[in-house]
Coordinates of C-alpha atoms in Angstrom, one line a residue:
M1 CA 69.6 186.2 86.0
S2 CA 72.6 184.6 87.8
S3 CA 73.1 180.9 87.2
L4 CA 72.8 178.3 90.0
K5 CA 75.8 176.0 90.6
V6 CA 75.4 172.6 92.2
S7 CA 78.3 171.5 94.3
K8 CA 76.5 169.3 96.8
I9 CA 73.7 166.8 96.1
C10 CA 71.6 164.8 98.6
C11 CA 69.5 161.8 97.5
I12 CA 66.8 160.7 99.8
G13 CA 66.3 157.0 99.2
A14 CA 69.1 154.4 98.8
G15 CA 67.1 151.9 96.7
Y16 CA 67.1 150.7 93.1
V17 CA 66.8 154.2 91.7
G18 CA 68.6 156.5 94.1
G19 CA 71.6 154.2 94.7
P20 CA 72.7 153.6 91.1
T21 CA 71.7 157.0 89.8
C22 CA 73.6 159.1 92.3
S23 CA 76.6 156.7 92.3
V24 CA 77.0 157.4 88.5
I25 CA 76.5 161.1 89.1
A26 CA 79.4 160.9 91.6
L27 CA 81.5 159.0 89.1
K28 CA 81.0 161.5 86.4
C29 CA 81.0 164.7 88.5
P30 CA 84.0 164.3 90.9
H31 CA 83.7 168.0 91.8
I32 CA 80.2 167.4 93.3
K33 CA 79.8 165.9 96.7
V34 CA 77.0 163.3 96.6
T35 CA 75.4 162.0 99.8
I36 CA 72.8 159.2 99.6
V37 CA 70.7 159.0 102.7
D38 CA 68.2 156.4 104.0
L39 CA 66.5 155.7 107.3
N40 CA 67.2 152.0 106.9
Q41 CA 70.4 151.4 108.8
A42 CA 70.9 147.9 107.4
R43 CA 70.7 149.2 103.8
I44 CA 73.2 152.0 104.5
D45 CA 75.5 149.5 106.2
A46 CA 75.4 147.3 103.1
W47 CA 76.3 150.3 100.8
N48 CA 79.2 151.0 103.2
S49 CA 80.3 147.4 103.6
S50 CA 84.0 146.7 103.4
D51 CA 83.5 143.8 101.0
Y52 CA 81.2 145.8 98.8
N53 CA 78.3 143.4 99.4
L54 CA 75.8 146.0 98.1
P55 CA 72.1 145.8 98.9
I56 CA 71.2 145.6 95.2
Y57 CA 72.7 143.7 92.3
E58 CA 73.4 145.5 89.1
P59 CA 76.2 144.6 86.7
G60 CA 78.9 147.3 86.9
L61 CA 77.5 149.0 90.0
E62 CA 80.2 147.6 92.4
R63 CA 83.0 149.1 90.2
V64 CA 81.3 152.5 90.3
V65 CA 80.9 152.4 94.1
R66 CA 84.5 151.2 94.6
E67 CA 85.8 154.2 92.6
T68 CA 83.7 156.9 94.2
R69 CA 82.8 155.9 97.8
G70 CA 84.8 157.9 100.3
R71 CA 86.0 160.3 97.5
N72 CA 82.8 162.2 96.7
L73 CA 80.2 159.6 97.3
F74 CA 78.8 159.0 100.8
F75 CA 76.1 156.8 102.3
S76 CA 74.5 157.9 105.6
T77 CA 71.4 157.8 107.8
D78 CA 71.9 161.5 108.7
V79 CA 69.1 162.7 106.6
D80 CA 68.8 166.2 108.1
G81 CA 72.5 166.9 107.8
A82 CA 72.5 165.9 104.1
I83 CA 69.5 168.1 103.4
Q84 CA 71.0 171.0 105.2
E85 CA 74.2 171.1 103.2
A86 CA 72.8 170.2 99.8
D87 CA 72.1 172.6 96.9
L88 CA 70.0 170.0 95.1
I89 CA 67.9 167.2 96.6
F90 CA 66.7 164.1 94.8
V91 CA 63.5 162.6 96.3
S92 CA 63.9 158.9 95.3
V93 CA 61.6 157.1 97.7
N94 CA 59.2 154.2 97.1
T95 CA 55.8 154.9 95.7
P96 CA 54.0 151.6 95.9
T97 CA 50.4 151.0 94.8
K98 CA 47.9 151.7 97.6
K99 CA 46.6 148.6 99.4
S100 CA 43.7 150.3 101.2
G101 CA 41.5 153.4 101.1
I102 CA 40.5 155.5 98.0
G103 CA 42.2 154.2 94.9
A104 CA 43.3 150.9 96.5
G105 CA 44.9 148.6 94.0
Y106 CA 45.5 151.4 91.5
A107 CA 46.6 154.7 92.9
A108 CA 50.2 155.4 94.0
D109 CA 50.8 155.7 97.7
L110 CA 52.6 159.0 98.1
N111 CA 53.1 158.7 101.8
Y112 CA 56.9 158.5 101.6
V113 CA 57.1 161.3 99.1
E114 CA 55.0 163.6 101.4
K115 CA 57.2 162.6 104.5
A116 CA 60.4 163.4 102.6
T117 CA 59.0 166.7 101.4
R118 CA 57.9 167.7 104.9
R119 CA 61.3 166.8 106.2
I120 CA 63.0 169.0 103.6
A121 CA 60.8 171.9 104.5
R122 CA 61.3 171.4 108.2
T123 CA 65.1 171.1 108.0
A124 CA 66.2 173.4 105.2
T125 CA 67.4 176.9 106.2
T126 CA 68.7 177.9 102.7
S127 CA 67.1 177.7 99.3
K128 CA 67.1 174.3 97.5
I129 CA 66.3 172.6 94.2
V130 CA 64.0 169.7 95.0
V131 CA 63.9 167.0 92.3
E132 CA 61.2 164.3 91.9
K133 CA 63.0 161.2 91.0
S134 CA 60.4 158.7 92.2
T135 CA 57.7 157.7 89.7
V136 CA 54.7 159.8 90.7
P137 CA 51.2 160.7 89.3
C138 CA 50.8 163.8 87.2
R139 CA 50.8 167.0 89.2
T140 CA 52.5 165.5 92.3
A141 CA 55.0 168.3 92.1
E142 CA 52.2 170.8 92.7
S143 CA 51.4 169.0 96.0
M144 CA 55.1 169.0 96.9
R145 CA 55.4 172.7 96.2
T146 CA 52.3 173.5 98.3
I147 CA 53.8 171.6 101.3
L148 CA 57.2 173.2 100.9
E149 CA 55.9 176.7 100.6
A150 CA 53.5 176.3 103.5
N151 CA 56.3 175.1 105.8
S152 CA 59.4 177.0 104.5
K153 CA 61.4 179.2 106.7
P154 CA 61.9 183.0 106.0
N155 CA 64.1 183.7 102.9
T156 CA 64.1 180.0 101.9
H157 CA 62.9 179.2 98.4
F158 CA 62.3 175.8 96.8
S159 CA 62.4 175.1 93.1
I160 CA 60.6 171.9 92.1
L161 CA 61.9 169.8 89.1
S162 CA 60.7 166.5 87.7
N163 CA 63.5 164.2 86.5
P164 CA 62.1 160.7 86.0
E165 CA 64.4 157.7 85.6
F166 CA 64.1 155.5 82.6
L167 CA 66.4 152.7 83.8
A168 CA 66.0 149.0 83.0
E169 CA 67.1 146.8 85.8
G170 CA 70.0 144.6 84.8
T171 CA 71.4 147.3 82.6
A172 CA 70.9 150.3 84.9
V173 CA 74.5 151.4 85.1
A174 CA 74.9 151.1 81.3
D175 CA 71.7 153.1 80.9
L176 CA 72.9 155.8 83.2
L177 CA 76.3 156.1 81.5
N178 CA 74.8 156.3 78.0
P179 CA 71.1 157.3 78.3
D180 CA 68.7 157.6 75.4
R181 CA 67.6 160.8 77.0
V182 CA 67.5 162.7 80.2
L183 CA 64.2 164.3 80.8
I184 CA 63.9 167.4 83.1
G185 CA 60.6 169.1 83.7
S186 CA 60.2 172.5 85.4
L187 CA 57.8 175.3 85.8
Q188 CA 58.2 177.8 83.0
S189 CA 59.0 180.7 85.3
P190 CA 62.4 182.4 85.5
L191 CA 63.3 180.6 88.7
G192 CA 62.0 177.3 87.3
K193 CA 64.1 177.6 84.2
Q194 CA 67.1 178.6 86.3
A195 CA 66.8 175.5 88.4
C196 CA 66.3 173.4 85.3
E197 CA 69.5 174.7 83.8
A198 CA 71.4 173.9 87.0
L199 CA 70.4 170.2 86.8
C200 CA 71.1 170.2 83.0
E201 CA 74.7 171.3 83.9
V202 CA 75.1 168.3 86.2
Y203 CA 74.1 165.8 83.5
A204 CA 76.1 167.7 80.8
N205 CA 79.3 166.5 82.5
W206 CA 78.8 163.3 80.5
V207 CA 75.5 163.4 78.6
P208 CA 75.4 165.2 75.2
R209 CA 73.2 168.3 75.4
E210 CA 71.0 167.1 72.6
R211 CA 69.9 164.2 74.7
I212 CA 68.9 166.4 77.7
L213 CA 65.2 167.2 77.1
T214 CA 63.6 170.1 79.0
V215 CA 59.8 170.2 79.2
G216 CA 57.0 171.4 81.4
L217 CA 56.6 169.9 84.8
W218 CA 53.4 168.1 84.1
S219 CA 54.6 166.7 80.8
S220 CA 57.7 165.3 82.5
E221 CA 55.6 163.5 85.1
L222 CA 53.2 162.0 82.6
S223 CA 56.0 161.0 80.2
K224 CA 57.4 158.4 82.6
L225 CA 54.0 156.8 83.1
A226 CA 53.4 156.9 79.3
A227 CA 56.8 155.3 78.5
N228 CA 56.3 152.4 80.9
A229 CA 52.7 151.9 79.8
M230 CA 53.6 151.7 76.1
L231 CA 56.5 149.3 76.8
A232 CA 54.3 147.0 78.8
Q233 CA 51.6 147.2 76.1
R234 CA 54.1 145.8 73.6
I235 CA 54.8 142.8 75.9
S236 CA 51.1 142.1 76.5
S237 CA 50.5 142.4 72.7
I238 CA 53.2 139.8 71.8
N239 CA 52.0 137.6 74.7
A240 CA 48.4 137.7 73.4
L241 CA 49.8 136.6 70.0
S242 CA 51.7 133.8 71.7
A243 CA 48.4 132.3 72.8
I244 CA 47.2 132.3 69.2
C245 CA 50.6 130.7 68.1
E246 CA 50.2 127.9 70.6
A247 CA 46.7 127.2 69.3
T248 CA 47.6 127.3 65.6
G249 CA 51.1 125.7 65.5
A250 CA 52.7 129.1 64.6
N251 CA 56.0 130.1 66.2
I252 CA 56.0 133.4 68.2
D253 CA 59.7 133.9 67.6
E254 CA 59.1 133.8 63.8
V255 CA 56.1 136.1 64.1
A256 CA 57.9 138.6 66.3
H257 CA 61.0 138.6 64.0
A258 CA 58.8 139.2 60.9
V259 CA 56.8 142.0 62.7
G260 CA 59.9 143.6 64.1
K261 CA 61.5 144.0 60.7
D262 CA 58.9 146.7 60.0
S263 CA 60.8 149.9 60.7
R264 CA 57.7 151.5 62.1
I265 CA 57.5 148.8 64.8
G266 CA 61.0 147.6 65.5
P267 CA 62.1 144.5 67.4
Q268 CA 62.3 145.9 71.0
F269 CA 60.0 144.4 73.6
L270 CA 58.6 141.8 71.2
R271 CA 59.8 138.7 73.1
A272 CA 57.0 136.6 74.5
S273 CA 57.3 135.4 78.0
V274 CA 55.3 134.1 81.0
G275 CA 54.6 137.8 81.9
F276 CA 56.3 141.1 82.7
G277 CA 57.2 142.1 86.3
G278 CA 59.3 144.6 88.1
S279 CA 58.6 147.6 90.2
C280 CA 57.3 149.9 87.5
F281 CA 55.3 148.5 84.7
Q282 CA 52.2 147.2 86.5
K283 CA 52.3 150.0 89.1
D284 CA 52.6 152.8 86.5
I285 CA 49.8 151.3 84.3
L286 CA 47.5 151.0 87.3
N287 CA 48.4 154.6 88.2
L288 CA 47.5 155.6 84.7
V289 CA 44.2 153.8 85.0
Y290 CA 43.4 155.6 88.2
L291 CA 44.4 158.9 86.7
S292 CA 42.1 158.3 83.7
E293 CA 39.1 157.4 85.8
S294 CA 39.7 160.4 88.1
L295 CA 39.6 162.6 85.0
H296 CA 36.3 161.0 84.0
L297 CA 37.9 159.1 81.1
P298 CA 36.7 155.6 81.8
E299 CA 37.3 154.3 78.2
V300 CA 41.0 155.4 78.5
G301 CA 41.3 153.6 81.9
A302 CA 39.7 150.4 80.5
Y303 CA 42.2 150.4 77.6
W304 CA 45.2 150.5 79.8
R305 CA 43.7 148.1 82.4
Q306 CA 43.6 145.5 79.7
V307 CA 47.4 145.5 79.4
V308 CA 47.6 144.3 83.1
E309 CA 44.7 141.9 82.7
M310 CA 46.5 140.3 79.7
N311 CA 49.7 139.9 81.8
E312 CA 47.7 138.1 84.5
Y313 CA 46.0 135.9 81.9
Q314 CA 49.4 134.9 80.5
K315 CA 50.5 133.6 83.9
R316 CA 47.3 131.7 84.5
R317 CA 47.5 130.2 81.0
F318 CA 51.1 129.1 81.5
T319 CA 50.1 127.4 84.8
R320 CA 47.2 125.6 83.1
R321 CA 49.6 124.4 80.4
V322 CA 51.9 122.9 83.0
V323 CA 49.0 121.1 84.8
D324 CA 47.4 119.9 81.5
A325 CA 50.8 118.4 80.3
L326 CA 51.4 116.6 83.6
F327 CA 48.3 114.5 83.0
K328 CA 45.8 117.1 84.4
T329 CA 47.2 117.1 88.0
I330 CA 50.4 118.2 89.8
T331 CA 49.3 117.2 93.3
G332 CA 52.3 115.8 95.1
K333 CA 54.5 116.2 92.0
R334 CA 57.9 117.9 92.2
I335 CA 58.4 121.0 90.1
A336 CA 61.6 122.9 89.8
I337 CA 61.3 126.6 89.3
L338 CA 64.5 128.1 87.8
G339 CA 64.6 131.8 88.4
F340 CA 62.7 133.9 90.9
A341 CA 63.8 137.5 90.0
F342 CA 61.5 139.3 87.6
K343 CA 64.3 139.3 84.9
A344 CA 67.9 138.3 84.5
D345 CA 70.8 140.3 85.9
T346 CA 68.9 141.6 88.9
G347 CA 68.0 140.4 92.3
D348 CA 64.7 142.3 92.3
T349 CA 61.6 140.2 92.7
R350 CA 58.9 142.8 92.7
E351 CA 55.8 141.7 90.7
S352 CA 57.9 138.7 89.4
A353 CA 55.9 136.2 87.4
A354 CA 57.6 133.4 89.4
I355 CA 55.8 134.5 92.5
T356 CA 52.5 134.0 90.8
L357 CA 53.5 130.7 89.3
V358 CA 54.6 129.3 92.7
K359 CA 51.3 130.5 94.3
H360 CA 49.3 128.7 91.6
F361 CA 51.4 125.6 91.9
M362 CA 50.9 125.6 95.7
E363 CA 47.2 125.9 95.2
E364 CA 47.4 122.8 93.0
R365 CA 49.3 121.1 95.9
A366 CA 52.6 120.6 94.0
L367 CA 56.0 120.3 95.7
I368 CA 58.1 123.1 94.5
T369 CA 61.9 123.7 94.6
I370 CA 63.2 127.2 93.7
Y371 CA 66.6 128.3 92.6
D372 CA 67.8 131.8 91.6
P373 CA 71.5 132.9 91.5
Q374 CA 70.9 136.3 93.0
V375 CA 67.7 136.5 95.0
E376 CA 68.2 136.1 98.8
H377 CA 66.3 133.2 100.4
E378 CA 64.8 135.5 102.9
Q379 CA 63.3 137.6 100.1
I380 CA 61.7 134.5 98.5
W381 CA 60.0 133.5 101.8
M382 CA 58.8 137.1 102.3
D383 CA 57.3 137.2 98.8
L384 CA 55.6 133.9 99.1
T385 CA 54.2 134.8 102.5
E386 CA 52.8 138.1 101.2
V387 CA 51.2 136.5 98.1
S388 CA 49.6 133.7 100.1
P389 CA 48.3 135.3 103.3
M390 CA 46.1 132.2 104.0
Y391 CA 49.3 130.2 104.5
S392 CA 51.7 130.5 107.4
L393 CA 55.4 130.4 106.6
H394 CA 55.5 126.9 108.2
Q395 CA 52.8 125.7 105.9
I396 CA 54.5 127.2 102.8
K397 CA 57.8 125.4 103.7
K398 CA 55.9 122.1 103.7
Q399 CA 55.4 122.6 99.9
V400 CA 58.3 124.8 98.9
S401 CA 62.1 124.5 99.3
I402 CA 65.0 126.5 98.0
A403 CA 68.0 124.9 96.4
T404 CA 71.5 126.3 96.1
S405 CA 72.1 125.2 92.5
A406 CA 70.0 124.6 89.4
L407 CA 71.1 120.9 89.3
D408 CA 70.0 120.4 92.9
A409 CA 66.6 122.1 92.2
C410 CA 66.0 119.7 89.3
M411 CA 66.9 116.5 91.3
D412 CA 63.9 114.0 91.2
A413 CA 61.6 116.7 89.7
E414 CA 59.0 115.7 87.2
A415 CA 59.0 119.1 85.5
V416 CA 61.4 122.1 85.2
V417 CA 59.9 125.6 84.7
I418 CA 62.1 128.4 83.3
A419 CA 60.8 131.5 85.0
T420 CA 63.8 133.9 84.6
E421 CA 66.1 134.1 81.6
W422 CA 69.4 133.7 83.5
K423 CA 72.1 132.6 81.0
E424 CA 73.3 129.9 83.3
F425 CA 70.1 128.0 82.7
A426 CA 70.8 127.8 78.9
L427 CA 74.3 126.5 79.7
L428 CA 73.2 123.8 82.2
D429 CA 74.3 120.2 81.6
W430 CA 70.8 119.2 80.5
E431 CA 71.8 115.6 80.0
S432 CA 72.7 115.3 83.7
V433 CA 69.4 117.1 84.6
Y434 CA 67.5 114.5 82.5
E435 CA 69.3 111.6 84.2
N436 CA 68.3 112.8 87.6
M437 CA 64.6 113.6 86.9
S438 CA 61.5 111.4 87.1
K439 CA 60.3 110.2 83.7
P440 CA 58.7 111.4 81.6
A441 CA 60.7 114.6 82.2
F442 CA 59.1 117.8 81.3
V443 CA 60.6 121.2 80.6
F444 CA 58.4 124.3 80.3
D445 CA 60.3 127.3 78.9
G446 CA 58.5 130.5 79.9
R447 CA 61.3 132.7 78.6
L448 CA 62.2 131.4 75.1
L449 CA 65.7 130.6 76.5
L450 CA 66.3 127.0 75.7
D451 CA 67.1 125.0 72.5
Q452 CA 63.9 123.0 72.2
A453 CA 65.3 120.6 69.6
K454 CA 68.4 119.7 71.6
L455 CA 66.3 119.1 74.8
T456 CA 63.8 116.9 72.8
Q457 CA 66.7 114.9 71.4
I458 CA 68.0 114.3 75.0
G459 CA 64.5 112.9 75.9
F460 CA 62.7 115.8 77.4
K461 CA 59.1 116.6 76.6
V462 CA 59.5 120.3 76.0
S463 CA 56.8 123.0 76.0
T464 CA 57.9 126.5 74.9
I465 CA 55.7 129.5 75.3
G466 CA 54.4 130.8 72.0
R467 CA 55.0 127.5 70.1
G468 CA 52.2 125.1 69.3
A469 CA 52.5 121.5 68.2
E470 CA 53.7 121.2 64.6
I471 CA 51.1 120.0 62.2
P472 CA 52.1 116.5 60.8
E473 CA 52.7 116.5 57.1
G474 CA 49.9 114.1 56.5
L475 CA 47.4 116.6 57.8
M476 CA 48.6 119.5 55.7
I477 CA 46.3 120.5 52.8

């Protein structure tokens, strides 16, 4: 069986997955031409911008693009041209949760995947390796293969692979350069294994062979959902314990440290917060819930649904803590929200806890000022309009404003809420913040970021997630 050699790669989708992934492939495989295509002209223009004002923020990404763009990395809207010349095609399009129809609120919307697949079938005149890069439900590759085979031209064959991404936003480039593992799923036929080996050869340019795992197609698809579900489960577990800590006077940091010292558990993803966000965790768990119920496994679906329900409870609980501390009402009170991205070192706001917090504070008729060092103002307004459909943008702007610095956001505020763990918030001149706030001045740390003792010494009334009031010595038994 002759081996397949990949010399030209096309990636359909220039977003958070396709952009960084294929930029790093271009960096590490200078002998392979990599073309990233997207129908969004503005996005492609940003990738091609002369000042490297890229459409997504990831530490280290600009350096990679500077080194490769124009050499063997190209960004284009010519989707058909890139498909035609490629040996291997990554499908890296969005798979949001369905908003209507069967499975609404749970199932993945595969409309973009199907459109991309049909376009490949319509355009390709030579055989291709087609790789699922988007997070998809189990057995999506079977649907893709059916579409490709039904619409393929004579003497044109398509091999389907699954190659899910396991990137963490904020460390995506580092994750790509030094991955824990690369997972490739294929049909266990001779052609399937041949295509799998061709993709293995691409990654082997920089990833040790022992970290490249080859499995069956369906196992690969399910592994991505399983990994995200189990990571989110750990976050919801520690957040559930944070509620007990606040009620008992225990410290969630101390509990997490003690638990994480158990080698069977480990310390990763045991940091309590106001809630997880991002494009994957909630979407993938809900997808798993829908899959379970579709397979007549309601108990399994209920188990995973509780992970998401706990996450929503954590955000509601945090809101209630703010309202209770501010004398049971925040109507007309100024609240500074520091951070709007779902985590530090990214500009991504998808499913960000900050969106929900602002929505809740708006419903309580507070006056809110938001600051985030990376999120575009337009994105903030879009997110708030989407989450509050009963409000027009004009109405939202009566209650919400956006500041250009953390100090400006905190000016005259009665409370500061840490919603994203940006390092600059820990390094703020908190004495200046205190001087310019209304008194009493409250700080609500939803990310375990700040030095509570230091802020208390300055004069703040500090509430940290997962920490209850200490029991006075006189009440101890």
